[in-house]
Short mmCIF file of C-alpha atoms and ligand atoms in Angstrom, two decimals:
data_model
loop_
_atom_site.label_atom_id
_atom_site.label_comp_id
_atom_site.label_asym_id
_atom_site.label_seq_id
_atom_site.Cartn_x
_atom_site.Cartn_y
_atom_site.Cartn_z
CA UNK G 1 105.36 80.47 120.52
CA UNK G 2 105.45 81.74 116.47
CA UNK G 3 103.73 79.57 114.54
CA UNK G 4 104.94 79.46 110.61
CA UNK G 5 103.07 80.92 107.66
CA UNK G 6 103.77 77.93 105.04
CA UNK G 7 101.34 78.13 102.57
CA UNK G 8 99.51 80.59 103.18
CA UNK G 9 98.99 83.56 101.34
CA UNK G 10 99.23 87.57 103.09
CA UNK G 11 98.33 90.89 101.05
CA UNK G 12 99.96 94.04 102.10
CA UNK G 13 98.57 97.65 100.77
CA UNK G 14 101.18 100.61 101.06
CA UNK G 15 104.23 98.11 100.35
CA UNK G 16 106.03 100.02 98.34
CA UNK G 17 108.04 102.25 101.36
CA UNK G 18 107.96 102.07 105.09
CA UNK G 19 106.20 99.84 107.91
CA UNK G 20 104.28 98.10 104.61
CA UNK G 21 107.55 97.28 102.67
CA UNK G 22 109.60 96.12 106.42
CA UNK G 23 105.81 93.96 106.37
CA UNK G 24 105.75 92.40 103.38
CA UNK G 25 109.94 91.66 104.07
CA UNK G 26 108.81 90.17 107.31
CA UNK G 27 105.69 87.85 106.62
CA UNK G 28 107.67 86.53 103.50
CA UNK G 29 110.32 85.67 106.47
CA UNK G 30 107.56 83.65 108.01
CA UNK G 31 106.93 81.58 105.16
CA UNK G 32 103.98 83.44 103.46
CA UNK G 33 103.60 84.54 100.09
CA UNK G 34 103.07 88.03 99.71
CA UNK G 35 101.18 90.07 97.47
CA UNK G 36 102.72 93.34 97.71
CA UNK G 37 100.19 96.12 97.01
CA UNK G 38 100.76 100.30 95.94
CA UNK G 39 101.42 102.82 93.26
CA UNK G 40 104.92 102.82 92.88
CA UNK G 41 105.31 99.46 90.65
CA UNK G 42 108.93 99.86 90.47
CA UNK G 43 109.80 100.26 94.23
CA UNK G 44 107.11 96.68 94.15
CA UNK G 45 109.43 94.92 91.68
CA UNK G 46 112.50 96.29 93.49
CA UNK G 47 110.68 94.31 97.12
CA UNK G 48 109.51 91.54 95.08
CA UNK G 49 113.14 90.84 94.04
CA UNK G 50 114.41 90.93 97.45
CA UNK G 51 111.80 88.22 98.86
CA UNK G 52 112.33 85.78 95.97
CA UNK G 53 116.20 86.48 96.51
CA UNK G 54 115.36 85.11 99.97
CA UNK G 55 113.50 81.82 98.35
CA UNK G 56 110.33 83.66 99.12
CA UNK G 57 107.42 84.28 96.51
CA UNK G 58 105.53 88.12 95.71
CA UNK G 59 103.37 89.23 93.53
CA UNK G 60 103.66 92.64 92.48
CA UNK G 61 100.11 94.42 92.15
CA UNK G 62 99.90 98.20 91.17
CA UNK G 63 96.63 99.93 92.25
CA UNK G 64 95.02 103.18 94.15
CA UNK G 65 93.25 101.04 96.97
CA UNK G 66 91.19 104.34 97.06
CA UNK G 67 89.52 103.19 94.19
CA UNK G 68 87.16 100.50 95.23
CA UNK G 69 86.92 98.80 92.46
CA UNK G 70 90.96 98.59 92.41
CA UNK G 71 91.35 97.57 95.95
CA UNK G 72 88.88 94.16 95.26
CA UNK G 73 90.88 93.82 91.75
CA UNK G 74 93.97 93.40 93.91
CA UNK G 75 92.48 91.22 96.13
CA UNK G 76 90.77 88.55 93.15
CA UNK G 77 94.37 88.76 91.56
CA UNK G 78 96.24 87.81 94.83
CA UNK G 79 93.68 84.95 95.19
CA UNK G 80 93.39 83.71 91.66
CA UNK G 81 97.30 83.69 91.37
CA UNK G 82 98.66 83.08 94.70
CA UNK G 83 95.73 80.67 95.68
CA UNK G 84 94.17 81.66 98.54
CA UNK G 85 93.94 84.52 101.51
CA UNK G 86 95.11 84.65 105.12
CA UNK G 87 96.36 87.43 106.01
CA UNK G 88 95.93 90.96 105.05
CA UNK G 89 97.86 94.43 106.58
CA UNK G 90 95.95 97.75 105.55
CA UNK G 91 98.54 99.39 106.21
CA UNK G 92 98.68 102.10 102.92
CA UNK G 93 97.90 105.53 104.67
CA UNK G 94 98.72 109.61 104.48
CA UNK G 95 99.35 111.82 107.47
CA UNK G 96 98.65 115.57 106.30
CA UNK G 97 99.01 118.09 109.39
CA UNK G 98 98.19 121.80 110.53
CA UNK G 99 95.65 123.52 111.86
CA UNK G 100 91.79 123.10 110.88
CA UNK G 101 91.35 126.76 110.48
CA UNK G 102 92.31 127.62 106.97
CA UNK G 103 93.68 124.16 106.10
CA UNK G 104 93.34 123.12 102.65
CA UNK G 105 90.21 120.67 102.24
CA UNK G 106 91.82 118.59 99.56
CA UNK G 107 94.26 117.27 102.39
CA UNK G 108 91.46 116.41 104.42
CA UNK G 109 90.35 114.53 100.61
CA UNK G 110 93.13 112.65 100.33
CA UNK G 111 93.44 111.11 104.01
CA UNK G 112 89.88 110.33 104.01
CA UNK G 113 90.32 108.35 100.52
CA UNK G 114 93.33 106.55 102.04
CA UNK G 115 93.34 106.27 105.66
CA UNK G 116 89.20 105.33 105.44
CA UNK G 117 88.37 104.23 102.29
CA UNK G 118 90.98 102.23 100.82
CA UNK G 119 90.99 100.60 104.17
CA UNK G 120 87.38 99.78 103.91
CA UNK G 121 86.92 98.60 100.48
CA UNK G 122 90.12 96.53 101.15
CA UNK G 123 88.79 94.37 104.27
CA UNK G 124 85.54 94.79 102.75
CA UNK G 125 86.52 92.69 99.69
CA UNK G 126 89.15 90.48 101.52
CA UNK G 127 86.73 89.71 104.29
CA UNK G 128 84.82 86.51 102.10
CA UNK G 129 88.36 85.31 101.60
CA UNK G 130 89.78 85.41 105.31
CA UNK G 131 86.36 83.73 106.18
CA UNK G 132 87.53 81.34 103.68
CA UNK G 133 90.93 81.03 105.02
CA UNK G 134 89.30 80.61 108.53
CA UNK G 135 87.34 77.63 107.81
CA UNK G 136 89.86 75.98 105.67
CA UNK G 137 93.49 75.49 106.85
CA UNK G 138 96.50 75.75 106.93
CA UNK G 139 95.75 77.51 110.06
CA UNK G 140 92.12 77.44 110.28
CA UNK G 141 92.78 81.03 111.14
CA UNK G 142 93.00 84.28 109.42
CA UNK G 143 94.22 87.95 110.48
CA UNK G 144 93.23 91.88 109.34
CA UNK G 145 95.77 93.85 110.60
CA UNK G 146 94.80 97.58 110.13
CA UNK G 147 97.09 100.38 110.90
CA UNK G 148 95.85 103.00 112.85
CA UNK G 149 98.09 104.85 115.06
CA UNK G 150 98.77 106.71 118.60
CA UNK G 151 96.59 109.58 116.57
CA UNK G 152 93.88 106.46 116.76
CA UNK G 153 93.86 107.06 120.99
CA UNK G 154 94.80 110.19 121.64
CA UNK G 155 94.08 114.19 119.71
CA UNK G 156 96.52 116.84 119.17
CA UNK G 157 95.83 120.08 118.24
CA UNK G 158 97.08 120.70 114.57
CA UNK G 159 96.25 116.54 113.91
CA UNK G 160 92.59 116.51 114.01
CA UNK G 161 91.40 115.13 110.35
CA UNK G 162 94.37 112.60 110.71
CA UNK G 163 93.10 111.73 114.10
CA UNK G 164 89.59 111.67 112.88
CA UNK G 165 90.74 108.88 110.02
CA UNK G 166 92.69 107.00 112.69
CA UNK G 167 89.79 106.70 115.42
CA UNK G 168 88.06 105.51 113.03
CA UNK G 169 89.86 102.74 111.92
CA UNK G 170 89.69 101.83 115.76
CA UNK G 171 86.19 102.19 115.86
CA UNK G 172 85.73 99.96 112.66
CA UNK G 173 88.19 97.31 113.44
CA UNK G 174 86.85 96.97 116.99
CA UNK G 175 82.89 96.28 115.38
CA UNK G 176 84.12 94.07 112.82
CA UNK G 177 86.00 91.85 115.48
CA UNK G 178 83.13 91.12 117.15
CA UNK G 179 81.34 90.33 113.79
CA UNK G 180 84.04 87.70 112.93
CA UNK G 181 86.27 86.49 115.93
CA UNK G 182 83.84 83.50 116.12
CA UNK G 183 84.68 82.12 113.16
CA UNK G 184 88.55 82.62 113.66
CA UNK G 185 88.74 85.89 111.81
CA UNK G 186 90.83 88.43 114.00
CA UNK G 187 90.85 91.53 113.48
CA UNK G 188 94.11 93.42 115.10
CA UNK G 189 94.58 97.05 115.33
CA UNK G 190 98.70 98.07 115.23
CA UNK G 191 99.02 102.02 116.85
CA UNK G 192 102.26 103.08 116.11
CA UNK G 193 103.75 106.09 117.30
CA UNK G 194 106.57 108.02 115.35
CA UNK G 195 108.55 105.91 113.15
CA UNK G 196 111.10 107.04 110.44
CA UNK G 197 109.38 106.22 107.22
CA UNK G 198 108.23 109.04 103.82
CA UNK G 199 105.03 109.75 105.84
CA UNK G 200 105.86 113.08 107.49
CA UNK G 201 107.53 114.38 103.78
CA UNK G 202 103.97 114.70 102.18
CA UNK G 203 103.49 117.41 104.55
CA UNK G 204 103.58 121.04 103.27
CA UNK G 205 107.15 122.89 104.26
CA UNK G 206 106.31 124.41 107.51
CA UNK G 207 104.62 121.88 108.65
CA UNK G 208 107.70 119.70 108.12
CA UNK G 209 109.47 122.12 110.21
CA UNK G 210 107.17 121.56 112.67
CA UNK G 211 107.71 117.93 112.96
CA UNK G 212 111.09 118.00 112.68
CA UNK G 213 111.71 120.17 115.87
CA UNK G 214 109.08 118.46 117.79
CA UNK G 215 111.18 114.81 117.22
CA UNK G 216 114.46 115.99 117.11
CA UNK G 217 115.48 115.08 120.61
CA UNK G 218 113.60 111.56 120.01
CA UNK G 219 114.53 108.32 119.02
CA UNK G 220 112.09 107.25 116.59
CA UNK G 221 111.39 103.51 115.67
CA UNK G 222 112.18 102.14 112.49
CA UNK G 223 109.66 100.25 110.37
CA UNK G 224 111.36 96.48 111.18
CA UNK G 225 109.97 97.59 114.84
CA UNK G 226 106.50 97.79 113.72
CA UNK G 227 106.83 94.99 111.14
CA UNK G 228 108.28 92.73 113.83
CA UNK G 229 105.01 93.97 116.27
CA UNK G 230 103.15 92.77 113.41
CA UNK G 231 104.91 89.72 112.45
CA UNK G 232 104.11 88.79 116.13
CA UNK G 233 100.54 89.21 115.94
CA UNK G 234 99.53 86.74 113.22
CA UNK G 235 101.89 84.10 113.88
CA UNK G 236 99.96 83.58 116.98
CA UNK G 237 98.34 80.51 117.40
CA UNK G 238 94.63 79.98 116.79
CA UNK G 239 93.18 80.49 120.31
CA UNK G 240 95.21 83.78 120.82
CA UNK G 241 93.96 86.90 119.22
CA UNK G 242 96.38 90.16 119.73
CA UNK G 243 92.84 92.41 119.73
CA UNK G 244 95.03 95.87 119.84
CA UNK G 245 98.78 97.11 120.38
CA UNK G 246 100.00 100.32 121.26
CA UNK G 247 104.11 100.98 120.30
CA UNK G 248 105.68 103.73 120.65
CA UNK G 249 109.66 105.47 120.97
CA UNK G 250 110.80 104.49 124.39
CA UNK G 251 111.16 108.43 124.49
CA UNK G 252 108.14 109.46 123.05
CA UNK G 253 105.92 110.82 126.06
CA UNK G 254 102.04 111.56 124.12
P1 NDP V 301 104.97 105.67 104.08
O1 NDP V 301 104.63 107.00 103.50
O2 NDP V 301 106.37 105.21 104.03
O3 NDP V 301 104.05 104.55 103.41
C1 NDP V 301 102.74 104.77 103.01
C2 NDP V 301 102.38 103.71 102.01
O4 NDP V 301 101.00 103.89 101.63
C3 NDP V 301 103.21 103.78 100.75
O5 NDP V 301 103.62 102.49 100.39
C4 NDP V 301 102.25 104.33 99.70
O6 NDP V 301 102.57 103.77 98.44
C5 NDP V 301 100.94 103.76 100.21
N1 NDP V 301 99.78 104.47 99.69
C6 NDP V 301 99.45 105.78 99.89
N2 NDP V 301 98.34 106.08 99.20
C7 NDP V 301 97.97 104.94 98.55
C8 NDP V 301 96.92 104.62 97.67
N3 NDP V 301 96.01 105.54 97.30
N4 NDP V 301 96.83 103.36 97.19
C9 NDP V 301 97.75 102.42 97.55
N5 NDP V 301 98.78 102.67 98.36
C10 NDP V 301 98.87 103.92 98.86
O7 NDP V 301 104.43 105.72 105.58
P2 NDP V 301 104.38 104.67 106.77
O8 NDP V 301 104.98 103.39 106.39
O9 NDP V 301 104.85 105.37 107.96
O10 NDP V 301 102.79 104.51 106.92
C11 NDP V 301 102.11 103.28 106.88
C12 NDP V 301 100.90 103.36 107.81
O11 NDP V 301 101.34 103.50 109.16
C13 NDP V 301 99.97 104.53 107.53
O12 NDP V 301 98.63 104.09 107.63
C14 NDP V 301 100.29 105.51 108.67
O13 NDP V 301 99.20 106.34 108.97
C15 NDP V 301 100.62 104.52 109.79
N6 NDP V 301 101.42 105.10 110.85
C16 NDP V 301 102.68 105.60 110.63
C17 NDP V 301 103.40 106.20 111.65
C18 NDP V 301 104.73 106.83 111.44
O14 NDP V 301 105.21 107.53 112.36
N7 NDP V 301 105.40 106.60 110.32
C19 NDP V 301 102.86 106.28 113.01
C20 NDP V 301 101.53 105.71 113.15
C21 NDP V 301 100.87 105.15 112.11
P3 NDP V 301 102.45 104.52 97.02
O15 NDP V 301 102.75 105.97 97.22
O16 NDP V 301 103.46 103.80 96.17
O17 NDP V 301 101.04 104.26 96.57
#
């Protein structure tokens, strides 16, 4: 049975489009107040809007969680001005495609800053806070949901540095939930596959093609499907800890 979230605080990175905005939407929906976390302020404003038009409460913070010192600025704002921390998604993330051979390195850059290190210095600064959470009601339980994906199980050829940043998330996640779950942190790993969201259009033309052909007989999930998987997993109560969860398109085969 879903427990609610009253008063207690969530922080979402990657809010501004996608699975982190449908997120944010849907913890605020549980009773939690949200800081909403990514570059695009306005897009933030635009979400914060929509949950206090719901009677909800966000706070709008603007930052490159591939900076590390940004990522625990976002964190000390959410819990000077919101409070506390109980829940966090690290969810902000870039899938670049193609072939190794020949592929340009700065891709490779730019998933590793996202996909690994934003993610890290994220839980790494949040971590004190869940403890906190843990030990200290409403709850006396706290969640780290980090998004890896189906590319976090299983390699394609023409995925590998994106798989490479998704295993390990899994590989992290999985050695920091033994490190915590005794003291009531969990640490959940969500592993989508394809859901219509901006993440594919960041890929270079032909690569686009690519992915458009190879889903165009599919029907991918939407980002509610993966916010309501994730919704799910930290309204469970205390004793229950959703350790990993695989989703994918009913029609999506690998
Ligand atoms: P979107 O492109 O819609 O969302 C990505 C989010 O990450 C945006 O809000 C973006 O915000 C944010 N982001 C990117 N870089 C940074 C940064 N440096 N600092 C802060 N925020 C950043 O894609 P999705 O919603 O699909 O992706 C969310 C997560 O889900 C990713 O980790 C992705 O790998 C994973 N996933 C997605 C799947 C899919 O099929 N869509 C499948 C499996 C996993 P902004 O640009 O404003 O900073």
């Amino acid at each position: 049975m879903a427990e609610r979230l009253d008063d207690t605080v969530a922080l979402v990175t990657g809010a501004s489009s996608g699975i982190g905005e449908a997120t944010a939407l849907e913890l605020a929906g549980h009773g939690a107040k949200v800081a909403l976390v990514a570059r695009r302020g306005e897009r933030l404003d635009d979400l914060a809007a929509r949950i206090s038009g719901t009677g909800g409460e966000a706070l709008v913070i603007e930052a490159d969680v591939t900076h590390e010192a940004a990522a625990r600025d976002a964190v000390e704002q959410t819990v000077r001005q919101l409070g506390r921390l109980d829940t966090v998604v690290a969810n902000a993330g870039m899938m670049l495609l193609g072939p190794i051979e020949g592929a340009p390195v700065d891709e490779w850059q730019r998933m590793v800053d996202v996909n690994i290190l934003g993610l890290l210095y994220t839980s790494h600064a949040a971590l004190p806070h869940l403890l906190t959470a843990a030990s200290s009601g409403p709850r006396n339980v706290a969640d780290l949901v980090l998004l890896s994906s189906v590319a976090g199980r299983v390699a394609r050829n023409g995925s590998g540095v994106y798989n490479l940043t998704k295993h390990g998330v899994g590989a992290f996640g999985e050695s920091l939930r033994q490190e915590v779950t005794r003291r009531h942190v969990r640490v959940s790993l969500v592993e989508p596959g394809a859901v219509a969201t901006e993440l594919a259009g960041h890929n270079r033309p032909e690569i686009q093609e690519g992915l458009r052909s190879r889903f165009s007989n599919m029907e991918r999930m939407e980002a509610e499907d993966i916010a309501d998987a994730i919704g799910y997993i930290v309204t469970r109560p205390r004793r229950v800890a959703v350790n990993e969860l695989l989703i994918r398109p009913t029609e999506q085969e690998q």
